[in-house]
Amino acid sequence: MKKRVLSIFLAGLMVVGLVGCSGGSSDSSDGGKEEKKVTLRYVSWMTGGEDKAIIEKFMEENPDINVEIEALDGTNYDKLLKTRLTSGDAPDVFLIQPNQYEKFAKEGFLMDVSDQPAMETLKESPALDKLYDIDGKKYAYPVCTQGGPLPVYYNVKYFEKLGITPPETMDEFWTVCDKIKADGVEPLVFGDKDAWTFEMFFRDRHFIGEQLSKDPEWGLALYSGDVKSSEMFKPEFEMAQMMVDNGYIGKSSLTMTYPQSVTYFVDGKAAMLPQGTWVPGLDEIKNADPETFELGCFTLPGDEVNGKIYTTGSSDRSIVISSETKYPEEAKIFFDWFTKEENLGEYLSSQSLTTFLPIEYAVDPVLEDYIKDLASDKYEIIMSQKAAMPAGFNSMMEKGFQSILAGSPASDELGKLDTEFEKFKSSIVVTE
């Protein structure tokens, strides 16, 4: 199904060997001269080879440009990539994560791409256009964007067996968890050995809604000291403890990686998997036994404030060009091809990703109601922040939630937040 998304809102290391190859000419076997290919180095954290197909297609259409793919560990992507950039070993084109954009741009690592053709499409999504604007210039383009509460995936056949329907409120959600627990199955699973999985359930896009309704610039409120971290995130930390205490999350979640949690879910050991929009495209899901498993999803319920559900959105992946590339023209050709509507749409469709850009792409049928829900007027999705949190913020939150899952009281973890926040506060990028 093709769907036009118009909105202001909404691992295995795979390395293809690096072969240095520059432009120029060489002697051919018949004594003539032949032009060498230019080789661009492309880096991302897609360690499952997710980007291979689209890049192979580019090379088929652009035979004079070779692209070598390297995937870095996503958990340490910021540190690993920063080391490459500062050591003079920057890839020509690469993907960046949300907390890297302003930092890398202001440190001079990114090429100005304001005049590239795709920027005209970006203007059609004002919230995204604003998000990428730095002093009137653009240094990246959104590959995929997301926002709002997480989709919660469930086994339709199991829900039908228990007579359960997807919940529409948080009270109904907890009731569903109780019924599943009583049946001897873990209600929820998180691969929290990869700490981001549990933290993402509580991320500011959802439970911080009341704070967002008062001040959309929640990051600036933290930075300026108007509110302490321990105050702002108290509801989330206490909710995490409640979920652990009530047995809604088993201890197995603490020792599983994200891929293991998907298998655990498909095997019927847990009834629900809160995760990103890419889940329907995973091989484990697509290859599940249809006799016992059918994927469904619902939108994690949210509390309304003044008739709206306030939440945040972000650009999960952005594509950039290194300011130090030796092949700027070829890098721009690759950048323009990747960001062209039909190619980006194909990339999104192949990985079950979403975007807030007004482009055509296929939405997995499982996600249709979720997408429609978030596109409705009841959601107020905040995209940009004047105070951009660095990687330390995510680490702080992930560690706190992981500790609660391991048995630490929420009060103890809240007590650590303010001290931890001060350690990276100076790294927060603030824009006027």
mmCIF file of C-alpha atoms in Angstrom, residues 17-160:
data_model
loop_
_atom_site.group_PDB
_atom_site.id
_atom_site.type_symbol
_atom_site.label_atom_id
_atom_site.label_comp_id
_atom_site.label_asym_id
_atom_site.label_seq_id
_atom_site.Cartn_x
_atom_site.Cartn_y
_atom_site.Cartn_z
ATOM 1 C CA GLY A 17 36.632 -4.289 3.301
ATOM 2 C CA LEU A 18 38.075 -0.871 2.702
ATOM 3 C CA VAL A 19 39.851 -0.682 -0.607
ATOM 4 C CA GLY A 20 41.517 2.654 -1.269
ATOM 5 C CA CYS A 21 40.814 3.837 -4.755
ATOM 6 C CA SER A 22 41.283 7.333 -6.104
ATOM 7 C CA GLY A 23 40.336 9.118 -9.264
ATOM 8 C CA GLY A 24 42.745 9.270 -12.156
ATOM 9 C CA SER A 25 43.825 6.963 -14.967
ATOM 10 C CA SER A 26 45.786 3.736 -15.334
ATOM 11 C CA ASP A 27 47.281 1.708 -18.168
ATOM 12 C CA SER A 28 44.858 -0.823 -19.582
ATOM 13 C CA SER A 29 45.923 -4.197 -20.959
ATOM 14 C CA ASP A 30 45.821 -2.876 -24.521
ATOM 15 C CA GLY A 31 48.176 -0.036 -23.722
ATOM 16 C CA GLY A 32 45.447 2.602 -23.529
ATOM 17 C CA LYS A 33 44.198 4.615 -20.597
ATOM 18 C CA GLU A 34 41.073 3.870 -18.571
ATOM 19 C CA GLU A 35 39.500 5.939 -15.887
ATOM 20 C CA LYS A 36 39.562 4.589 -12.347
ATOM 21 C CA LYS A 37 36.403 4.573 -10.302
ATOM 22 C CA VAL A 38 36.081 6.980 -7.423
ATOM 23 C CA THR A 39 35.450 5.112 -4.175
ATOM 24 C CA LEU A 40 33.311 6.710 -1.496
ATOM 25 C CA ARG A 41 33.316 5.377 2.046
ATOM 26 C CA TYR A 42 29.870 5.137 3.655
ATOM 27 C CA VAL A 43 29.410 4.548 7.385
ATOM 28 C CA SER A 44 26.304 3.826 9.459
ATOM 29 C CA TRP A 45 25.287 1.698 12.443
ATOM 30 C CA MET A 46 23.217 -0.683 10.288
ATOM 31 C CA THR A 47 25.159 -3.808 11.332
ATOM 32 C CA GLY A 48 22.575 -6.160 9.854
ATOM 33 C CA GLY A 49 23.380 -5.069 6.314
ATOM 34 C CA GLU A 50 20.157 -3.076 6.009
ATOM 35 C CA ASP A 51 21.721 -0.453 3.714
ATOM 36 C CA LYS A 52 23.420 -2.887 1.320
ATOM 37 C CA ALA A 53 20.589 -3.226 -1.201
ATOM 38 C CA ILE A 54 20.009 0.490 -1.720
ATOM 39 C CA ILE A 55 23.731 1.181 -2.123
ATOM 40 C CA GLU A 56 24.140 -1.656 -4.610
ATOM 41 C CA LYS A 57 21.315 -0.124 -6.615
ATOM 42 C CA PHE A 58 23.099 3.234 -6.584
ATOM 43 C CA MET A 59 26.287 1.653 -7.918
ATOM 44 C CA GLU A 60 24.360 -0.099 -10.672
ATOM 45 C CA GLU A 61 22.979 3.245 -11.791
ATOM 46 C CA ASN A 62 26.282 5.078 -11.233
ATOM 47 C CA PRO A 63 28.993 2.665 -12.432
ATOM 48 C CA ASP A 64 31.749 5.281 -12.121
ATOM 49 C CA ILE A 65 31.265 5.545 -8.349
ATOM 50 C CA ASN A 66 32.073 2.691 -5.981
ATOM 51 C CA VAL A 67 30.687 2.817 -2.432
ATOM 52 C CA GLU A 68 32.268 0.838 0.373
ATOM 53 C CA ILE A 69 30.040 0.169 3.357
ATOM 54 C CA GLU A 70 31.167 0.032 6.951
ATOM 55 C CA ALA A 71 28.882 -0.478 9.936
ATOM 56 C CA LEU A 72 29.930 0.607 13.411
ATOM 57 C CA ASP A 73 28.481 -0.632 16.700
ATOM 58 C CA GLY A 74 25.325 1.385 17.248
ATOM 59 C CA THR A 75 25.637 1.474 21.032
ATOM 60 C CA ASN A 76 29.019 3.224 20.765
ATOM 61 C CA TYR A 77 28.363 4.951 17.462
ATOM 62 C CA ASP A 78 28.847 8.478 18.743
ATOM 63 C CA LYS A 79 32.237 7.720 20.288
ATOM 64 C CA LEU A 80 33.472 5.598 17.377
ATOM 65 C CA LEU A 81 32.392 8.060 14.726
ATOM 66 C CA LYS A 82 33.759 11.070 16.600
ATOM 67 C CA THR A 83 37.144 9.323 16.794
ATOM 68 C CA ARG A 84 37.096 8.845 13.030
ATOM 69 C CA LEU A 85 36.198 12.467 12.411
ATOM 70 C CA THR A 86 38.820 13.953 14.719
ATOM 71 C CA SER A 87 41.608 11.649 13.523
ATOM 72 C CA GLY A 88 41.256 12.638 9.881
ATOM 73 C CA ASP A 89 39.675 9.300 8.918
ATOM 74 C CA ALA A 90 36.199 10.609 8.184
ATOM 75 C CA PRO A 91 33.979 8.640 5.806
ATOM 76 C CA ASP A 92 32.804 10.553 2.752
ATOM 77 C CA VAL A 93 29.107 10.056 3.406
ATOM 78 C CA PHE A 94 27.576 8.749 6.609
ATOM 79 C CA LEU A 95 24.473 8.515 8.743
ATOM 80 C CA ILE A 96 24.227 10.365 12.034
ATOM 81 C CA GLN A 97 21.997 10.058 15.076
ATOM 82 C CA PRO A 98 19.774 12.858 16.445
ATOM 83 C CA ASN A 99 22.171 14.057 19.152
ATOM 84 C CA GLN A 100 25.047 14.377 16.670
ATOM 85 C CA TYR A 101 23.661 16.864 14.169
ATOM 86 C CA GLU A 102 24.158 20.275 15.745
ATOM 87 C CA LYS A 103 27.355 19.174 17.475
ATOM 88 C CA PHE A 104 29.015 17.882 14.314
ATOM 89 C CA ALA A 105 27.804 20.817 12.219
ATOM 90 C CA LYS A 106 29.131 23.434 14.619
ATOM 91 C CA GLU A 107 32.431 21.569 14.950
ATOM 92 C CA GLY A 108 32.876 21.824 11.199
ATOM 93 C CA PHE A 109 32.655 18.129 10.326
ATOM 94 C CA LEU A 110 29.688 18.414 7.955
ATOM 95 C CA MET A 111 29.365 19.877 4.478
ATOM 96 C CA ASP A 112 26.764 22.559 3.833
ATOM 97 C CA VAL A 113 24.080 20.896 1.684
ATOM 98 C CA SER A 114 21.627 23.804 1.697
ATOM 99 C CA ASP A 115 21.599 24.016 -2.104
ATOM 100 C CA GLN A 116 21.000 20.325 -2.806
ATOM 101 C CA PRO A 117 17.702 19.503 -4.578
ATOM 102 C CA ALA A 118 16.164 17.547 -1.670
ATOM 103 C CA MET A 119 16.032 20.695 0.454
ATOM 104 C CA GLU A 120 13.003 21.830 -1.531
ATOM 105 C CA THR A 121 11.148 18.757 -0.260
ATOM 106 C CA LEU A 122 12.350 19.460 3.267
ATOM 107 C CA LYS A 123 10.672 22.872 3.148
ATOM 108 C CA GLU A 124 7.315 21.127 2.766
ATOM 109 C CA SER A 125 7.651 19.842 6.343
ATOM 110 C CA PRO A 126 8.089 23.055 8.361
ATOM 111 C CA ALA A 127 8.870 21.286 11.640
ATOM 112 C CA LEU A 128 11.666 19.266 10.023
ATOM 113 C CA ASP A 129 12.934 22.244 8.086
ATOM 114 C CA LYS A 130 13.244 24.165 11.335
ATOM 115 C CA LEU A 131 14.887 21.201 13.029
ATOM 116 C CA TYR A 132 17.695 21.120 10.441
ATOM 117 C CA ASP A 133 18.212 24.870 10.193
ATOM 118 C CA ILE A 134 21.466 26.157 11.707
ATOM 119 C CA ASP A 135 22.003 29.844 11.111
ATOM 120 C CA GLY A 136 20.127 29.633 7.840
ATOM 121 C CA LYS A 137 22.032 26.612 6.546
ATOM 122 C CA LYS A 138 21.383 22.878 6.316
ATOM 123 C CA TYR A 139 24.036 20.203 6.891
ATOM 124 C CA ALA A 140 21.955 17.009 6.754
ATOM 125 C CA TYR A 141 18.772 15.482 5.402
ATOM 126 C CA PRO A 142 16.337 13.276 7.342
ATOM 127 C CA VAL A 143 16.399 9.649 6.283
ATOM 128 C CA CYS A 144 13.681 8.498 8.663
ATOM 129 C CA THR A 145 11.723 10.341 11.296
ATOM 130 C CA GLN A 146 9.512 9.149 14.079
ATOM 131 C CA GLY A 147 7.575 10.485 17.009
ATOM 132 C CA GLY A 148 4.782 9.933 19.407
ATOM 133 C CA PRO A 149 4.309 6.937 21.665
ATOM 134 C CA LEU A 150 5.743 3.605 20.606
ATOM 135 C CA PRO A 151 3.786 1.000 18.716
ATOM 136 C CA VAL A 152 3.287 -1.991 21.006
ATOM 137 C CA TYR A 153 3.445 -5.239 19.072
ATOM 138 C CA TYR A 154 1.420 -8.261 20.161
ATOM 139 C CA ASN A 155 0.500 -11.745 18.975
ATOM 140 C CA VAL A 156 -3.036 -11.451 17.644
ATOM 141 C CA LYS A 157 -3.651 -15.189 18.061
ATOM 142 C CA TYR A 158 -2.642 -15.094 21.721
ATOM 143 C CA PHE A 159 -4.807 -12.044 22.420
ATOM 144 C CA GLU A 160 -7.748 -13.807 20.793
#
